[in-house]
């Protein structure tokens, strides 16, 4: 175990195989840990700190520092950039979780693991390149740039006019923390209102709205749009889209393509579907909430206009276009309207029970 202390100049300090302490003091120093769980303290100056073991503590101190850590499964690093504009570089395929506010990090180049970076309520603008893996990125109050890169990423810009770039994979832009309604259009890549105000989006396939009355619009690809709470308007555009209104009475527009309109009994919403096409589009039921097995709805559970026996749980009114769920199948209990469709014909083959699938 070594303790190595630098000078007021630009020092280069290297640890050994044990748990060493390297302190750069002043100057633009380079500190390299060894095989143990090392403590690297940059001090004043623009320092470069390199952790190796995957269980190191890197403290940048004052200045614009670069902190390099190894992400190794079942190893845990601790980092703090200190004052200045500090950069975190992660190497390896282990997953890492970093609170960028507490760690005082403004720039991140991540590794190949399933990483999570949060700048929630942070007052400094941040920039993240998430690397490979299925990552979760949360911006702060300023104008952040968040790149998911490879993998299926979830990106939430927070407040500010943010740049959200999904990269490769199936990526989700979430506005679940917005306290005002948002309008986000993937075909134009522009957001407005609430936390979406001024946002620019590219390489994003899926959207999750806020607790308010949102407007979410897809592009020419296969999009999944989930409204969250509020009375939302979801429009898929071209492509084979999946629309889930969640809570609230929502307006669902599939657009061109074979679209899915998904329902969950827990939400208790009564949506309006404006462009359902029987035999092309489908009604999806999250089966667990209705007590259904996966697959096309059994014709014995479906009826037109009124339930005929106790097994008829789903009833389509050919006069009004309403699809209802009848929990007792007898009609004596109050049936719950799930949706009002633009068509006046529907069959059990248009309805499919699916597992719960987070967007």
Coordinates of C-alpha atoms in Angstrom, one line a residue:
X1 CA 0.0 0.0 0.0
X2 CA 1.6 3.2 -1.2
X3 CA 0.9 6.9 -0.6
X4 CA 2.4 9.1 -3.3
X5 CA 2.1 12.8 -3.1
X6 CA 3.0 15.1 -6.0
X7 CA 4.3 18.6 -6.2
X8 CA 3.1 22.0 -7.4
X9 CA 4.1 21.0 -10.9
X10 CA 2.7 18.7 -13.5
X11 CA 3.3 15.3 -12.0
X12 CA 2.9 11.7 -13.3
X13 CA 2.1 9.3 -10.5
X14 CA 1.5 5.5 -10.9
X15 CA 0.3 3.1 -8.2
X16 CA 1.2 -0.5 -7.6
X17 CA -0.8 -3.7 -7.0
X18 CA -2.2 -2.7 -3.7
X19 CA -4.8 -0.2 -2.5
X20 CA -2.7 3.0 -3.1
X21 CA -3.3 6.7 -2.5
X22 CA -2.1 9.1 -5.2
X23 CA -2.4 12.9 -4.6
X24 CA -1.4 15.3 -7.4
X25 CA -1.7 18.5 -5.4
X26 CA -1.3 21.5 -7.8
X27 CA -0.5 21.3 -11.5
X28 CA -1.9 19.4 -14.4
X29 CA -1.2 15.9 -13.2
X30 CA -1.6 12.4 -14.5
X31 CA -2.5 9.7 -11.9
X32 CA -2.7 6.0 -12.8
X33 CA -3.9 3.5 -10.3
X34 CA -2.7 -0.1 -10.1
X35 CA -4.3 -3.4 -9.4
X36 CA -5.9 -2.5 -6.0
X37 CA -8.8 -0.3 -5.0
X38 CA -7.0 3.0 -5.3
X39 CA -7.7 6.6 -4.2
X40 CA -6.7 9.1 -6.8
X41 CA -6.9 12.8 -5.9
X42 CA -6.1 15.3 -8.7
X43 CA -6.1 18.5 -6.6
X44 CA -5.9 21.8 -8.4
X45 CA -5.2 21.9 -12.1
X46 CA -6.5 20.0 -15.2
X47 CA -5.8 16.5 -14.2
X48 CA -6.1 13.1 -15.9
X49 CA -7.0 10.2 -13.5
X50 CA -7.0 6.6 -14.6
X51 CA -8.6 3.9 -12.4
X52 CA -7.8 0.3 -13.4
X53 CA -9.2 -2.2 -10.9
X54 CA -12.9 -1.3 -11.3
X55 CA -13.2 -0.4 -7.6
X56 CA -11.4 2.9 -7.5
X57 CA -12.2 6.4 -6.1
X58 CA -11.3 9.2 -8.4
X59 CA -11.6 12.8 -7.1
X60 CA -10.7 15.5 -9.7
X61 CA -10.6 18.5 -7.5
X62 CA -10.5 22.0 -9.0
X63 CA -10.0 22.3 -12.7
X64 CA -11.2 20.6 -15.9
X65 CA -10.5 17.0 -15.2
X66 CA -10.7 13.7 -17.0
X67 CA -11.7 10.7 -14.9
X68 CA -11.2 7.2 -16.5
X69 CA -12.8 4.2 -14.8
X70 CA -13.0 0.5 -15.7
X71 CA -16.6 -0.8 -15.6
X72 CA -16.1 -4.4 -14.4
X73 CA -19.1 -6.6 -13.2
X74 CA -19.4 -6.7 -9.4
X75 CA -16.9 -3.8 -9.0
X76 CA -17.9 -0.3 -7.9
X77 CA -16.1 2.9 -8.7
X78 CA -16.7 6.3 -7.0
X79 CA -16.1 9.5 -8.9
X80 CA -16.3 13.2 -8.2
X81 CA -15.1 15.8 -10.7
X82 CA -15.1 18.7 -8.3
X83 CA -15.2 22.3 -9.6
X84 CA -14.7 22.9 -13.3
X85 CA -15.9 21.1 -16.5
X86 CA -15.2 17.5 -15.8
X87 CA -15.3 14.4 -18.1
X88 CA -16.0 10.8 -17.2
X89 CA -14.7 8.1 -19.5
X90 CA -16.0 4.6 -18.9
X91 CA -14.3 1.5 -20.4
X92 CA -15.6 -2.0 -20.2
X93 CA -18.9 -3.9 -20.4
X94 CA -19.9 -3.7 -16.7
X95 CA -23.0 -1.6 -15.9
X96 CA -22.5 1.7 -14.1
X97 CA -24.9 4.1 -12.3
X98 CA -23.8 7.7 -11.9
X99 CA -25.6 10.7 -10.3
X100 CA -24.0 13.4 -12.4
X101 CA -25.2 16.1 -10.0
X102 CA -23.6 14.6 -6.9
X103 CA -20.5 13.5 -8.9
X104 CA -20.1 17.0 -10.5
X105 CA -19.6 15.5 -14.0
X106 CA -20.6 17.5 -17.1
X107 CA -19.4 15.2 -20.0
X108 CA -19.6 11.4 -20.3
X109 CA -18.2 8.9 -22.7
X110 CA -19.7 5.6 -21.5
X111 CA -18.8 2.0 -22.1
X112 CA -20.6 -1.1 -23.3
X113 CA -22.8 -1.9 -20.2
X114 CA -26.4 -1.1 -19.4
X115 CA -25.6 2.2 -17.8
X116 CA -27.7 4.8 -16.0
X117 CA -26.8 8.5 -15.8
X118 CA -29.0 11.0 -14.0
X119 CA -28.6 14.8 -14.0
X120 CA -32.1 15.3 -12.4
X121 CA -32.6 18.9 -11.5
X122 CA -28.9 19.6 -12.4
X123 CA -28.1 23.2 -13.1
X124 CA -25.2 22.5 -15.5
X125 CA -25.7 21.5 -19.1
X126 CA -24.4 18.0 -19.7
X127 CA -23.4 15.9 -22.8
X128 CA -23.5 12.1 -22.8
X129 CA -22.4 9.5 -25.4
X130 CA -23.8 6.4 -23.8
X131 CA -22.0 3.8 -25.9
X132 CA -23.3 0.3 -26.4
X133 CA -25.8 -1.3 -24.0
X134 CA -29.4 -0.5 -23.0
X135 CA -28.9 2.8 -21.2
X136 CA -31.0 5.2 -19.2
X137 CA -30.2 8.9 -19.6
X138 CA -31.8 11.7 -17.6
X139 CA -31.0 15.3 -18.3
X140 CA -31.4 18.3 -16.0
X141 CA -32.6 21.9 -16.1
X142 CA -30.4 23.2 -18.9
X143 CA -29.9 22.4 -22.6
X144 CA -28.5 18.9 -22.6
X145 CA -27.2 16.7 -25.4
X146 CA -28.0 13.0 -24.8
X147 CA -26.9 10.3 -27.3
X148 CA -28.0 6.7 -26.7
X149 CA -25.6 5.3 -29.3
X150 CA -26.0 1.5 -29.7
X151 CA -28.6 -0.4 -27.7
X152 CA -32.2 0.1 -26.8
X153 CA -32.0 3.3 -24.7
X154 CA -34.4 5.4 -22.7
X155 CA -33.8 9.1 -22.9
X156 CA -35.4 11.9 -20.8
X157 CA -34.1 15.3 -21.4
X158 CA -35.7 17.1 -18.5
X159 CA -36.1 20.8 -18.7
X160 CA -34.3 22.9 -21.3
X161 CA -34.0 22.7 -25.1
X162 CA -32.4 19.3 -25.4
X163 CA -30.9 17.3 -28.2
X164 CA -32.0 13.7 -28.0
X165 CA -30.3 11.2 -30.3
X166 CA -31.2 7.6 -30.0
X167 CA -28.6 6.0 -32.3
X168 CA -28.9 2.3 -33.2
X169 CA -31.4 0.2 -31.5
X170 CA -35.0 0.9 -30.5
X171 CA -35.0 4.0 -28.4
X172 CA -37.6 5.7 -26.3
X173 CA -37.9 9.4 -25.5
X174 CA -39.8 9.9 -22.2
X175 CA -41.5 13.0 -20.9
X176 CA -43.0 11.4 -17.8
X177 CA -41.6 14.1 -15.5
X178 CA -43.1 17.0 -17.4
X179 CA -45.5 19.1 -15.4
X180 CA -47.1 20.6 -18.6
X181 CA -48.5 18.9 -21.7
X182 CA -46.0 18.1 -24.4
X183 CA -46.3 17.9 -28.2
X184 CA -43.7 15.7 -29.8
X185 CA -43.5 14.8 -33.5
X186 CA -41.0 12.2 -34.6
X187 CA -41.6 12.9 -38.3
X188 CA -40.2 16.5 -37.8
X189 CA -38.0 15.7 -34.8
X190 CA -39.3 18.7 -32.9
X191 CA -40.8 19.0 -29.4
X192 CA -42.9 21.7 -27.8
X193 CA -44.5 22.4 -24.5
X194 CA -43.4 21.5 -21.0
X195 CA -40.2 19.5 -20.9
X196 CA -40.3 19.1 -24.7
X197 CA -40.1 22.8 -25.4
X198 CA -37.2 23.3 -27.9
X199 CA -36.2 19.6 -28.0
X200 CA -34.7 18.2 -31.1
X201 CA -35.1 14.4 -31.6
X202 CA -33.5 12.0 -34.1
X203 CA -33.1 8.2 -34.1
X204 CA -36.0 7.9 -31.7
X205 CA -38.6 5.2 -32.3
X206 CA -40.9 5.3 -29.3
X207 CA -42.5 8.1 -27.1
X208 CA -43.9 8.2 -23.6
X209 CA -45.9 11.2 -22.6
X210 CA -46.5 13.1 -19.4
X211 CA -49.4 13.2 -16.9
X212 CA -51.1 16.0 -18.9
X213 CA -53.0 16.1 -22.2
X214 CA -50.2 15.3 -24.7
X215 CA -50.0 15.1 -28.5
X216 CA -47.5 12.4 -29.7
X217 CA -46.9 11.8 -33.3
X218 CA -44.9 9.0 -35.0
X219 CA -42.9 8.9 -38.2
X220 CA -42.7 6.5 -41.2
X221 CA -41.2 3.7 -39.1
X222 CA -42.8 1.3 -36.6
X223 CA -43.4 3.5 -33.5
X224 CA -44.8 2.8 -30.1
X225 CA -46.6 5.7 -28.5
X226 CA -47.7 5.7 -24.9
X227 CA -49.7 8.6 -23.6
X228 CA -49.4 8.3 -19.8
X229 CA -52.1 10.0 -17.8
X230 CA -54.2 12.7 -19.3
X231 CA -56.5 12.9 -22.4
X232 CA -53.9 12.4 -25.1
X233 CA -53.9 12.4 -28.9
X234 CA -51.6 9.7 -30.4
X235 CA -51.0 9.5 -34.1
X236 CA -48.8 6.7 -35.4
X237 CA -48.2 7.9 -39.0
X238 CA -47.0 5.4 -41.5
X239 CA -45.6 2.1 -40.4
X240 CA -46.9 -0.7 -38.1
X241 CA -47.5 1.3 -34.9
X242 CA -48.6 0.4 -31.4
X243 CA -50.7 3.0 -29.5
X244 CA -51.4 2.8 -25.8
X245 CA -53.4 5.7 -24.3
X246 CA -53.0 4.6 -20.7
X247 CA -55.1 6.5 -18.2
X248 CA -57.5 9.1 -19.6
X249 CA -59.8 9.3 -22.6
X250 CA -57.5 9.4 -25.5
X251 CA -57.8 9.8 -29.3
X252 CA -55.9 7.1 -31.2
X253 CA -55.0 7.4 -34.9
X254 CA -53.0 4.6 -36.3
X255 CA -52.3 6.0 -39.8
X256 CA -51.1 3.9 -42.6
X257 CA -49.9 0.3 -41.9
X258 CA -51.1 -2.5 -39.7
X259 CA -51.5 -0.8 -36.3
X260 CA -52.2 -2.1 -32.8
X261 CA -54.4 -0.3 -30.3
X262 CA -53.5 -1.6 -26.9
X263 CA -55.6 -1.7 -23.7
X264 CA -55.1 -2.6 -20.1
X265 CA -58.1 -3.2 -17.8
X266 CA -56.4 -1.3 -15.0
X267 CA -56.4 2.0 -16.9
X268 CA -60.2 2.0 -17.2
X269 CA -60.0 4.4 -20.1
X270 CA -62.6 5.0 -22.9
X271 CA -60.6 5.9 -26.0
X272 CA -61.7 6.9 -29.5
X273 CA -60.1 5.1 -32.4
X274 CA -60.5 7.1 -35.6
X275 CA -59.1 4.8 -38.3
X276 CA -59.4 1.1 -37.4
X277 CA -59.4 -1.3 -40.3
X278 CA -60.8 -4.7 -39.6
X279 CA -58.5 -7.5 -40.9
X280 CA -55.5 -5.1 -41.0
X281 CA -55.3 -3.4 -37.6
X282 CA -55.9 -5.1 -34.3
X283 CA -57.0 -4.5 -30.7
X284 CA -54.4 -5.6 -28.3
X285 CA -55.3 -6.6 -24.7
X286 CA -52.7 -6.9 -22.0
X287 CA -53.9 -10.4 -21.1
X288 CA -52.9 -10.5 -17.5
X289 CA -55.2 -7.6 -16.7
X290 CA -58.2 -9.4 -18.2
X291 CA -57.2 -12.9 -17.1
X292 CA -56.6 -14.0 -20.7
X293 CA -54.0 -16.3 -22.2
X294 CA -51.8 -14.9 -25.0
X295 CA -53.1 -15.3 -28.5
X296 CA -56.2 -14.4 -30.6
X297 CA -59.3 -13.9 -28.6
X298 CA -61.5 -17.0 -28.3
X299 CA -64.6 -16.4 -30.3
X300 CA -66.6 -17.7 -27.4
X301 CA -65.6 -14.6 -25.4
X302 CA -66.9 -12.2 -28.0
X303 CA -70.4 -11.1 -28.9
X304 CA -72.1 -8.5 -31.1
X305 CA -74.5 -6.0 -29.5
X306 CA -75.3 -7.9 -26.3
X307 CA -73.8 -10.8 -24.3
X308 CA -75.4 -14.1 -25.2
X309 CA -74.1 -16.2 -22.3
X310 CA -71.8 -15.9 -19.3
X311 CA -68.6 -16.3 -21.4
X312 CA -69.2 -13.2 -23.5
X313 CA -66.8 -10.8 -22.0
X314 CA -66.2 -8.5 -25.0
X315 CA -69.1 -6.9 -26.7
X316 CA -69.1 -4.7 -29.8
X317 CA -72.1 -2.5 -30.5
X318 CA -72.7 -2.4 -34.2
X319 CA -74.8 0.7 -33.9
X320 CA -72.4 2.9 -32.0
X321 CA -69.0 1.3 -32.6
X322 CA -68.3 0.9 -28.9
X323 CA -66.2 -2.0 -27.7
X324 CA -67.0 -2.9 -24.0
X325 CA -65.7 -5.3 -21.4
X326 CA -68.4 -7.1 -19.5
X327 CA -66.9 -8.7 -16.4
X328 CA -69.8 -11.1 -15.7
X329 CA -70.8 -11.8 -19.2
X330 CA -74.5 -11.6 -18.3
X331 CA -75.2 -8.0 -19.0
X332 CA -76.5 -7.5 -15.4
X333 CA -73.4 -5.7 -14.3
X334 CA -72.3 -2.5 -15.9
X335 CA -70.2 -3.1 -18.9
X336 CA -67.1 -0.8 -19.2
X337 CA -66.6 1.0 -22.5
X338 CA -63.0 0.5 -23.7
X339 CA -63.1 2.3 -27.0
X340 CA -65.4 3.8 -29.7
X341 CA -64.3 2.8 -33.2
X342 CA -64.9 4.3 -36.5
X343 CA -66.2 1.0 -37.9
X344 CA -69.5 -0.8 -37.3
X345 CA -68.2 -4.4 -37.7
X346 CA -65.6 -6.2 -35.6
X347 CA -64.8 -9.9 -34.9
X348 CA -62.9 -11.8 -32.3
X349 CA -60.1 -12.3 -34.8
X350 CA -59.4 -8.5 -34.6
X351 CA -58.6 -8.8 -30.9
X352 CA -55.3 -10.3 -29.6
X353 CA -54.2 -10.9 -26.0
X354 CA -50.5 -10.0 -25.5
X355 CA -48.1 -10.0 -22.6
X356 CA -47.4 -6.7 -20.9
X357 CA -44.7 -5.1 -23.0
X358 CA -43.1 -1.9 -21.7
X359 CA -42.5 0.6 -24.5

